[in-house]
Rosetta silent file (secondary structure, phi, psi, omega in degrees, C-alpha in Angstrom):
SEQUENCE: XXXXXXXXXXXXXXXXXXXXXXXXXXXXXXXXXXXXXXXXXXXXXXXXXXXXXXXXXXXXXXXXXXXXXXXXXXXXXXXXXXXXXXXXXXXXXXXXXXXXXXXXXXXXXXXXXXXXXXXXXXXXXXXXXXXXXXXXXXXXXXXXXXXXXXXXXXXXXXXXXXXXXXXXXXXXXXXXXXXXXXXXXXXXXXXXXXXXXXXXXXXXXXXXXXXXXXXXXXXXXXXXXXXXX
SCORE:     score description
SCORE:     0.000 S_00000001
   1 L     0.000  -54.562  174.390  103.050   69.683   80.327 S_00000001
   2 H   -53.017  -40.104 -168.062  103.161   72.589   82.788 S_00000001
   3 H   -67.982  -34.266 -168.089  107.095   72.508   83.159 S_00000001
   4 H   -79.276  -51.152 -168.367  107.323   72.416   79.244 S_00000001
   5 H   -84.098   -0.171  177.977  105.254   75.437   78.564 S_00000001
   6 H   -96.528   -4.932  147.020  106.799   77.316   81.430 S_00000001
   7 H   -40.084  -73.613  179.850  110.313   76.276   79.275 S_00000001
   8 H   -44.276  -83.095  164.659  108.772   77.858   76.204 S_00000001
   9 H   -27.826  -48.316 -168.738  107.905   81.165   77.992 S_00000001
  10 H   -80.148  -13.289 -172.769  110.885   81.155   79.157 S_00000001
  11 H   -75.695  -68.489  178.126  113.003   80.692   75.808 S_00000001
  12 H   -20.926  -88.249 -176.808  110.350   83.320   74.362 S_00000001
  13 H   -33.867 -114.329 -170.135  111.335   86.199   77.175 S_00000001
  14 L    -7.128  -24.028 -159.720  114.945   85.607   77.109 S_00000001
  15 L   -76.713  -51.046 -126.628  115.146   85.661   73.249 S_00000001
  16 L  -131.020   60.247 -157.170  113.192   89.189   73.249 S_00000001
  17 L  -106.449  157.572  168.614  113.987   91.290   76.589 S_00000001
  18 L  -148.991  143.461 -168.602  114.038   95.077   75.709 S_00000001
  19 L   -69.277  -46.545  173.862  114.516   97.499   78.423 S_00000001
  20 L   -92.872 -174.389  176.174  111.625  100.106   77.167 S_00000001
  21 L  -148.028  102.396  120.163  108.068  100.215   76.919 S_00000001
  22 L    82.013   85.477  179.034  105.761  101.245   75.105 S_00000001
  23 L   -57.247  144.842 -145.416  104.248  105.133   75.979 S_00000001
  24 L   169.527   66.023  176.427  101.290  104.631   77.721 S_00000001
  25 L    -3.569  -69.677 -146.218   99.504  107.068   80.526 S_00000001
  26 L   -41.059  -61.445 -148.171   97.042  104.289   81.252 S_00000001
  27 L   -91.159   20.220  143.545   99.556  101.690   82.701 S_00000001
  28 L  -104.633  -34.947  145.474  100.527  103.929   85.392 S_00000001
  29 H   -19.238  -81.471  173.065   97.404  104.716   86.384 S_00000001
  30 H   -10.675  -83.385 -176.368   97.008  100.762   86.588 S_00000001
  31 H   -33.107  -57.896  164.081   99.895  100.184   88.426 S_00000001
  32 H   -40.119  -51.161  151.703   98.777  102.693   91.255 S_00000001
  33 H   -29.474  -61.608 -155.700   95.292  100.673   91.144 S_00000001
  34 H   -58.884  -80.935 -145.941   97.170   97.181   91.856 S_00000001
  35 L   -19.380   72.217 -167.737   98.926   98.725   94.921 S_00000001
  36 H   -44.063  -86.184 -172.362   97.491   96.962   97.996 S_00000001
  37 H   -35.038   -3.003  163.101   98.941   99.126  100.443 S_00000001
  38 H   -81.268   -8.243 -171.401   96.367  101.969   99.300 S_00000001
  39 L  -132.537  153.873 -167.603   93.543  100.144  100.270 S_00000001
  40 E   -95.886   94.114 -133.308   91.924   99.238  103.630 S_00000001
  41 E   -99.302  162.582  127.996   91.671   95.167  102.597 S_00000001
  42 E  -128.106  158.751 -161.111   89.589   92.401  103.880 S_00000001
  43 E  -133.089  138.634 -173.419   89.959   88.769  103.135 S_00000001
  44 E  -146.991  108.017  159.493   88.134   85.494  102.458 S_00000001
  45 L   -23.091   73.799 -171.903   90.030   82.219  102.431 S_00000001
  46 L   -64.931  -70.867  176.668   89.640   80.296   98.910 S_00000001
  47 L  -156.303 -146.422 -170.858   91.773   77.684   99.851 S_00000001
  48 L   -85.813    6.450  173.535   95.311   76.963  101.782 S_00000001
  49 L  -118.162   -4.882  176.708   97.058   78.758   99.261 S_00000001
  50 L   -95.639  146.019 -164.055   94.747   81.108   97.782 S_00000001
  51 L  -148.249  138.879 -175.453   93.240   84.102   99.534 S_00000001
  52 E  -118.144  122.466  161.438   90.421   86.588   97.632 S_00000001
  53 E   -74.709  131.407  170.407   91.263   90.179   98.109 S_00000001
  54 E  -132.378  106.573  168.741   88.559   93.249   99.065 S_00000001
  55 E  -138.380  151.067 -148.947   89.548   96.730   99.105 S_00000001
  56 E  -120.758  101.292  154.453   88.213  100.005   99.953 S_00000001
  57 L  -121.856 -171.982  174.192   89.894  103.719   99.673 S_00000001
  58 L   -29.022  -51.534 -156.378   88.560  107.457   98.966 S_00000001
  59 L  -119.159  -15.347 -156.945   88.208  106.854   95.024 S_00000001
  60 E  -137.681  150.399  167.734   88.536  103.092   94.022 S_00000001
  61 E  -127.085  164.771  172.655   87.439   99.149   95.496 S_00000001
  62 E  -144.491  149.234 -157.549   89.416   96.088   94.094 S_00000001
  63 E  -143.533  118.621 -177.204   88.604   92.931   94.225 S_00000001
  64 E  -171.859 -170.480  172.541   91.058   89.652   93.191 S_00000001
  65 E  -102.304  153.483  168.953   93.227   86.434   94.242 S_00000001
  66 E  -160.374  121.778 -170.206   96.471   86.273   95.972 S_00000001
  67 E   -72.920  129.194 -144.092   98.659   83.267   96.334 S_00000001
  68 L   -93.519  -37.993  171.415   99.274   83.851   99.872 S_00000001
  69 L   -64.399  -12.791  170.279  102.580   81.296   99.996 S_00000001
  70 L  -137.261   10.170  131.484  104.295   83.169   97.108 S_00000001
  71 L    73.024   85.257  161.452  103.088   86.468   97.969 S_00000001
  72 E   174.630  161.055 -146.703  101.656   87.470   94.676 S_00000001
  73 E   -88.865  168.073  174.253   98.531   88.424   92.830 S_00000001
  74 E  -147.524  154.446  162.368   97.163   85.594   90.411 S_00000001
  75 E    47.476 -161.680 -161.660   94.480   86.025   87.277 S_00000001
  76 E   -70.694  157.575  164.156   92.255   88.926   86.453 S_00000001
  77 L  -135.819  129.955  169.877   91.558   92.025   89.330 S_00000001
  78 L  -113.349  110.633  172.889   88.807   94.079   88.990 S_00000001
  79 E   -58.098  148.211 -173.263   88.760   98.248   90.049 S_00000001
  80 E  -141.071  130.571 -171.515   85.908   99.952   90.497 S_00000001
  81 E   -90.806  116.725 -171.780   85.419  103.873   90.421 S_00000001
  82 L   -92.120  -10.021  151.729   83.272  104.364   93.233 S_00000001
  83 L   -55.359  -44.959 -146.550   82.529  108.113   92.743 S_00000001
  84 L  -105.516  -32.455 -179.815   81.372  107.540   88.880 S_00000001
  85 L    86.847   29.731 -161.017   79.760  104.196   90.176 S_00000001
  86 E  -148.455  133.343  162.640   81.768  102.388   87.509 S_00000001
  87 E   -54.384  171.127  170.995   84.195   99.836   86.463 S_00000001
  88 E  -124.111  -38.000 -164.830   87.345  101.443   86.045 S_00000001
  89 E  -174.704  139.092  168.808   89.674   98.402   84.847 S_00000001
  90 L  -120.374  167.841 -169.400   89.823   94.867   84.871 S_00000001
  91 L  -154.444  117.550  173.608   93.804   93.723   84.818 S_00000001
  92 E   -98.906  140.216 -178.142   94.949   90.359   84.408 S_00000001
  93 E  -105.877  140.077  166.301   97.927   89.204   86.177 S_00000001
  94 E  -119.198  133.577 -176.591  100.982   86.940   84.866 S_00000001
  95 E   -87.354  119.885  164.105  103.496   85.081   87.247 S_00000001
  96 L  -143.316  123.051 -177.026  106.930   84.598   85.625 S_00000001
  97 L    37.850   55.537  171.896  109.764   83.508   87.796 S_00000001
  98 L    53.897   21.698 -176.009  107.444   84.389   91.039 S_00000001
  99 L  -116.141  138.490 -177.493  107.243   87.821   89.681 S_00000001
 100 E   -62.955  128.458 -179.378  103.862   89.866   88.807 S_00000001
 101 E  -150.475  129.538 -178.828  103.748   91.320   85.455 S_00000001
 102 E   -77.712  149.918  179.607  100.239   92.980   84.202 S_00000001
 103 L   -92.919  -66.678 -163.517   99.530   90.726   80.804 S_00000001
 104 L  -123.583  179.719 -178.372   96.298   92.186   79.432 S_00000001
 105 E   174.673  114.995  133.567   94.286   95.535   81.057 S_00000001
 106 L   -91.272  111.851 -158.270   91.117   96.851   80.220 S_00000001
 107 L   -70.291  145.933  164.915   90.384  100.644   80.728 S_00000001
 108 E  -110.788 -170.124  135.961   86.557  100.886   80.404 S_00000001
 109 E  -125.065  124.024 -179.592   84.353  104.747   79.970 S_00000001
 110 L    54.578   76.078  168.686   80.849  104.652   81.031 S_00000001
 111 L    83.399  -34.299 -177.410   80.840  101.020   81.062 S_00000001
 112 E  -106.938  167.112 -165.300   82.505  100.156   77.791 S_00000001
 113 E  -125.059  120.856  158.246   86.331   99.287   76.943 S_00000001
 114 L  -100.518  118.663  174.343   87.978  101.971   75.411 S_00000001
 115 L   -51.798  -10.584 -172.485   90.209  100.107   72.644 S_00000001
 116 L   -78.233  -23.241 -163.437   92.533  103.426   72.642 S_00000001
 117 L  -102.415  -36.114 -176.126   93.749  102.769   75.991 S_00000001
 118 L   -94.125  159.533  173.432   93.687   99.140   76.776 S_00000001
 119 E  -141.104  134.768 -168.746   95.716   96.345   75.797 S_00000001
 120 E   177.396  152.628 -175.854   93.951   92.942   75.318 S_00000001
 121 E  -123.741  174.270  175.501   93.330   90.537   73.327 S_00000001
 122 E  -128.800  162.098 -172.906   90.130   88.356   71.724 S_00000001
 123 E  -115.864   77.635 -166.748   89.178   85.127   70.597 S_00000001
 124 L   -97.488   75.579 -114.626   86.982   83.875   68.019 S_00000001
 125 L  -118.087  123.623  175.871   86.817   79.909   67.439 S_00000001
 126 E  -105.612  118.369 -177.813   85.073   79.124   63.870 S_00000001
 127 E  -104.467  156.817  167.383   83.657   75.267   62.864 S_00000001
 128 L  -144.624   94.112 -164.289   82.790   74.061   59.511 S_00000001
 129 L    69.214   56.974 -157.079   80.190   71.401   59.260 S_00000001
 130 L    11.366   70.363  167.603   80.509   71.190   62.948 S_00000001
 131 L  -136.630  163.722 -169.191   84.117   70.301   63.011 S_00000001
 132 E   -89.018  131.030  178.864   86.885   73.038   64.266 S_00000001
 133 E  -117.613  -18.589 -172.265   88.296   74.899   61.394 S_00000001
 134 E   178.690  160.227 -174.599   90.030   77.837   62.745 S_00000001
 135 E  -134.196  143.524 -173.799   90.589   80.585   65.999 S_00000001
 136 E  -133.308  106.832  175.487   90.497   84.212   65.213 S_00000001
 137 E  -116.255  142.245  161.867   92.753   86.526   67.280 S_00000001
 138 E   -96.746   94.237 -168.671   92.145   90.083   67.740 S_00000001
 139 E   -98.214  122.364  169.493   95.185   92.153   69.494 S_00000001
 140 E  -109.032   96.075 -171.327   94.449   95.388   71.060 S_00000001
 141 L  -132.127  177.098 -142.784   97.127   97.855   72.497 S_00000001
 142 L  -105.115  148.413 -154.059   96.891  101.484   73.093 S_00000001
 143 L   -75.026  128.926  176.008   96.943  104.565   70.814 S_00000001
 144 L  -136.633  145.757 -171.367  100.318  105.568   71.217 S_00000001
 145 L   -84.617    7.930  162.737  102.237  108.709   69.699 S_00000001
 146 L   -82.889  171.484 -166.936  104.971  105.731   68.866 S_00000001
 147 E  -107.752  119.914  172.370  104.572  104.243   65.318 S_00000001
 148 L   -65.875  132.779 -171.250  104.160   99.981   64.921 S_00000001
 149 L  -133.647  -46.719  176.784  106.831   99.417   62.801 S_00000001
 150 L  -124.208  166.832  174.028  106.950   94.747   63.405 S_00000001
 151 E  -136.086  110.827  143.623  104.471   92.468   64.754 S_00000001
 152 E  -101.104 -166.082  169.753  105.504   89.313   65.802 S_00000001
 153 E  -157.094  122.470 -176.385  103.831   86.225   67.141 S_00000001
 154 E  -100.600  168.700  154.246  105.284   82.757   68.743 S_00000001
 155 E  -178.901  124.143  179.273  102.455   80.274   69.712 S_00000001
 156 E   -87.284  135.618  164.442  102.658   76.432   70.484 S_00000001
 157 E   -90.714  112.229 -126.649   99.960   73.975   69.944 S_00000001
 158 E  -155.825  118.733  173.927   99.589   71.399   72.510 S_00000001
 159 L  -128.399 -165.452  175.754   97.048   68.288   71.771 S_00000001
 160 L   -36.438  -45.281 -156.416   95.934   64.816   73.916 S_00000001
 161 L  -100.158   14.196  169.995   99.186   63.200   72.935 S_00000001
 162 L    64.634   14.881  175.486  101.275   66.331   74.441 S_00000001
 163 L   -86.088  138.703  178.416  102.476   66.604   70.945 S_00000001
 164 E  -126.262  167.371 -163.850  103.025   70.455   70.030 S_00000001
 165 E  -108.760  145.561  169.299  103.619   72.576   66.941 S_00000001
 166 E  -124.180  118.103 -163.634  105.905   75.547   67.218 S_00000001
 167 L  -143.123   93.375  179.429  105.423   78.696   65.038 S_00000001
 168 L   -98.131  171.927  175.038  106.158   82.162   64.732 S_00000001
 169 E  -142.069  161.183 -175.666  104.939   84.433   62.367 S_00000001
 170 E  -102.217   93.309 -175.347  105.836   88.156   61.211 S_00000001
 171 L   -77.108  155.277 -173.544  101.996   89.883   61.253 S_00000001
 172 L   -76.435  142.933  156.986  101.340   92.593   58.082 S_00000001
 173 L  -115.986  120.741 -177.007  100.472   96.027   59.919 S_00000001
 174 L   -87.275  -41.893 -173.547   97.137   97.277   58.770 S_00000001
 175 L  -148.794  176.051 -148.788   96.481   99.336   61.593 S_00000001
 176 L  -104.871    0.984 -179.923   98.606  101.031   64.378 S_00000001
 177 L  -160.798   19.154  170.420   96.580   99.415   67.759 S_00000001
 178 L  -143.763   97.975  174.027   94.204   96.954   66.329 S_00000001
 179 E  -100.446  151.564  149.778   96.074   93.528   64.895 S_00000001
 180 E  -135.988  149.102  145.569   94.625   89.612   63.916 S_00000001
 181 E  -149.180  166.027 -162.512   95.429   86.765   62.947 S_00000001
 182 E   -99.343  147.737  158.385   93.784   83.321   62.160 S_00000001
 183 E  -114.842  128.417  165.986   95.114   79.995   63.127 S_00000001
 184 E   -79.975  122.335 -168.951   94.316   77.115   61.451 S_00000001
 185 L  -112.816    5.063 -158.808   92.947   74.211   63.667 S_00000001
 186 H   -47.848  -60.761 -136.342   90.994   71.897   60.791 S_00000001
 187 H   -79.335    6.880 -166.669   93.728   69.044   61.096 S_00000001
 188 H   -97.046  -49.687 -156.966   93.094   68.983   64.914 S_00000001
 189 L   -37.417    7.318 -160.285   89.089   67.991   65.137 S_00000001
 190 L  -123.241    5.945  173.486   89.047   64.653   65.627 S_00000001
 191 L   -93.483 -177.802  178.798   91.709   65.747   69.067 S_00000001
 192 L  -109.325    9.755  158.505   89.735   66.449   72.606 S_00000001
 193 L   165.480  142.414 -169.793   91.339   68.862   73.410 S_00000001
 194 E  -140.327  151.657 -153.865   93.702   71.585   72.661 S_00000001
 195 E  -124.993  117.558  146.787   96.253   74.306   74.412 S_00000001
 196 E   -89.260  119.739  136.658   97.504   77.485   72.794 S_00000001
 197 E  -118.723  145.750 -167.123  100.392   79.217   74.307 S_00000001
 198 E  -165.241 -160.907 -153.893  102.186   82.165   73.036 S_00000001
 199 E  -159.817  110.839  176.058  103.684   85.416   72.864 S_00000001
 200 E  -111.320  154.040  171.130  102.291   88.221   70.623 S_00000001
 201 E  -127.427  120.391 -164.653  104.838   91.272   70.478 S_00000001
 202 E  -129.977  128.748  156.712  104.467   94.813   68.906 S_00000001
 203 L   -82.540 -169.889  169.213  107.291   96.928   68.407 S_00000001
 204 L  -169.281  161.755  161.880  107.035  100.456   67.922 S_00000001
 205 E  -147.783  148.141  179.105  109.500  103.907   67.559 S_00000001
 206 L   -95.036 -157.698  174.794  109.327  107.092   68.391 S_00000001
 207 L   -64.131  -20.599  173.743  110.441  109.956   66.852 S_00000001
 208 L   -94.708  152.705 -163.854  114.026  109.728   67.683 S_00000001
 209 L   -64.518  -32.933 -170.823  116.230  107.114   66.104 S_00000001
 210 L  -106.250   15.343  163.771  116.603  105.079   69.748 S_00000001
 211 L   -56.356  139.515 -174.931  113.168  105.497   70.799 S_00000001
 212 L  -160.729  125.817  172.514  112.028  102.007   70.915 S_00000001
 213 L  -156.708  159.614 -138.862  109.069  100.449   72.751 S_00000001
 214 L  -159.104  129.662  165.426  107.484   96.778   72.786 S_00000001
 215 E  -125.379  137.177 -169.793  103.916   95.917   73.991 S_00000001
 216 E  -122.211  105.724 -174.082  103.662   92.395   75.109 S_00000001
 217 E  -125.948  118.711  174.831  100.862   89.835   75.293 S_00000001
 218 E   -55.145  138.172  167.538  101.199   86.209   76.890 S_00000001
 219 E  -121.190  108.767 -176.069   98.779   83.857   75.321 S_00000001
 220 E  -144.831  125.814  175.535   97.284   81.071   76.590 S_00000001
 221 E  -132.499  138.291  154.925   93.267   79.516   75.430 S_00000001
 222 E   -74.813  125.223  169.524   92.152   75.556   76.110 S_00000001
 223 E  -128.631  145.503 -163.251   89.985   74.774   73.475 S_00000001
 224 L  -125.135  123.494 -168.722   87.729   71.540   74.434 S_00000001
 225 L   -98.883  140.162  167.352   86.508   70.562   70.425 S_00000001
 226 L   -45.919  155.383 -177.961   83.001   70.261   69.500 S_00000001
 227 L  -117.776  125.864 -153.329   81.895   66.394   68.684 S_00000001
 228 L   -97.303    2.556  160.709   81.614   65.820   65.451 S_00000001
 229 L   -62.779    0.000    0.000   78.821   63.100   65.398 S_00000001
């Protein structure tokens, strides 16, 4: 199962590599955050391959996992502005071919995630006559002065019997940093359990004919279905 959907990703990527990205302040900022060597670290031993990161400088603490045998961050990290006495960011990490790549990143102000800045996505899973009828995603990426021009979306369905569905779709753009779309799960309820993985993509251009830039979000939710008895 793992080997297959680490296939898929990999088909995905390959199809739809683009050299730029996306303008974006934020995700330098970020980047500067992650950087371990900025901070004065302590460590507490999860298990033999996992290690939970603690770190301390001038302006910011961080706090996360690190697979200590492949020498790389795993799942969300969260920053903290310690002047304002605030989050600053939470940042989820994705491993592809032993390499770090941030997936999702939320900037917050005062407390709250500003949608202009961050890119992330949400989930809303809807029943009807308590059986699963549908998941409602919500794509967030950052106010940019390029213009969303495609949307696409791959995403596999994975059920008990490892059988999966394969789909992309071309989403309509309604708005230039807030996208959804619904998937229909009705014909699923009666499985125990079910695996989304995907690939949402946003192109964009800038003002010049090769400006080109692509925000990218891996997707993967377990949904363990409601009993319908």
């Amino acid at each position: 199962m793992e080997k297959k959907v680490r296939l898929i990703f990999l088909s995905i990527i390959l199809t739809w590599i683009i050299s730029c990205k996306k303008e974006d302040t934020s995700a330098l900022d970020i980047k500067q955050a992650l950087d371990l060597s900025r901070y004065k670290l302590s460590q507490k031993i999860i298990n033999d391959s996992i290690i939970e990161y603690t770190g301390e400088n001038e302006k910011l603490s961080i706090k996360g996992e690190y697979n200590k045998k492949r020498n790389y961050k795993i799942g969300w990290w969260n920053v903290y502005d310690k002047r304002k006495k605030e989050i600053f960011s939470k940042i989820q990490i994705f491993v592809e071919d032993d390499k770090e790549k941030i997936n999702q990143f939320l900037i917050y102000d005062n407390n709250k995630i500003d949608t202009f800045k961050s890119k992330f996505y949400t989930k809303d899973i809807e029943y009807q006559n308590n059986r699963l009828f549908k998941i409602k995603y919500n794509f967030f990426t950052p106010k940019s002065t390029f213009k969303t021009k495609n949307i696409d979306l791959f995403y596999d369905i994975f059920t008990d019997e490892n059988n999966s569905v394969t789909k992309k779709i071309s989403l309509e753009v309604k708005n230039q940093s807030h996208h959804y779309y619904e998937v229909d799960l009705s014909k699923y309820y009666d499985k125990k359990n079910i695996f989304i993985v995907g690939l949402f993509s946003e192109y964009s251009y800038g003002n010049k004919t090769d400006e080109m830039g692509i925000n990218e979000m891996f997707i993967e939710d377990s949904i363990k279905v409601k009993s319908s008895h």
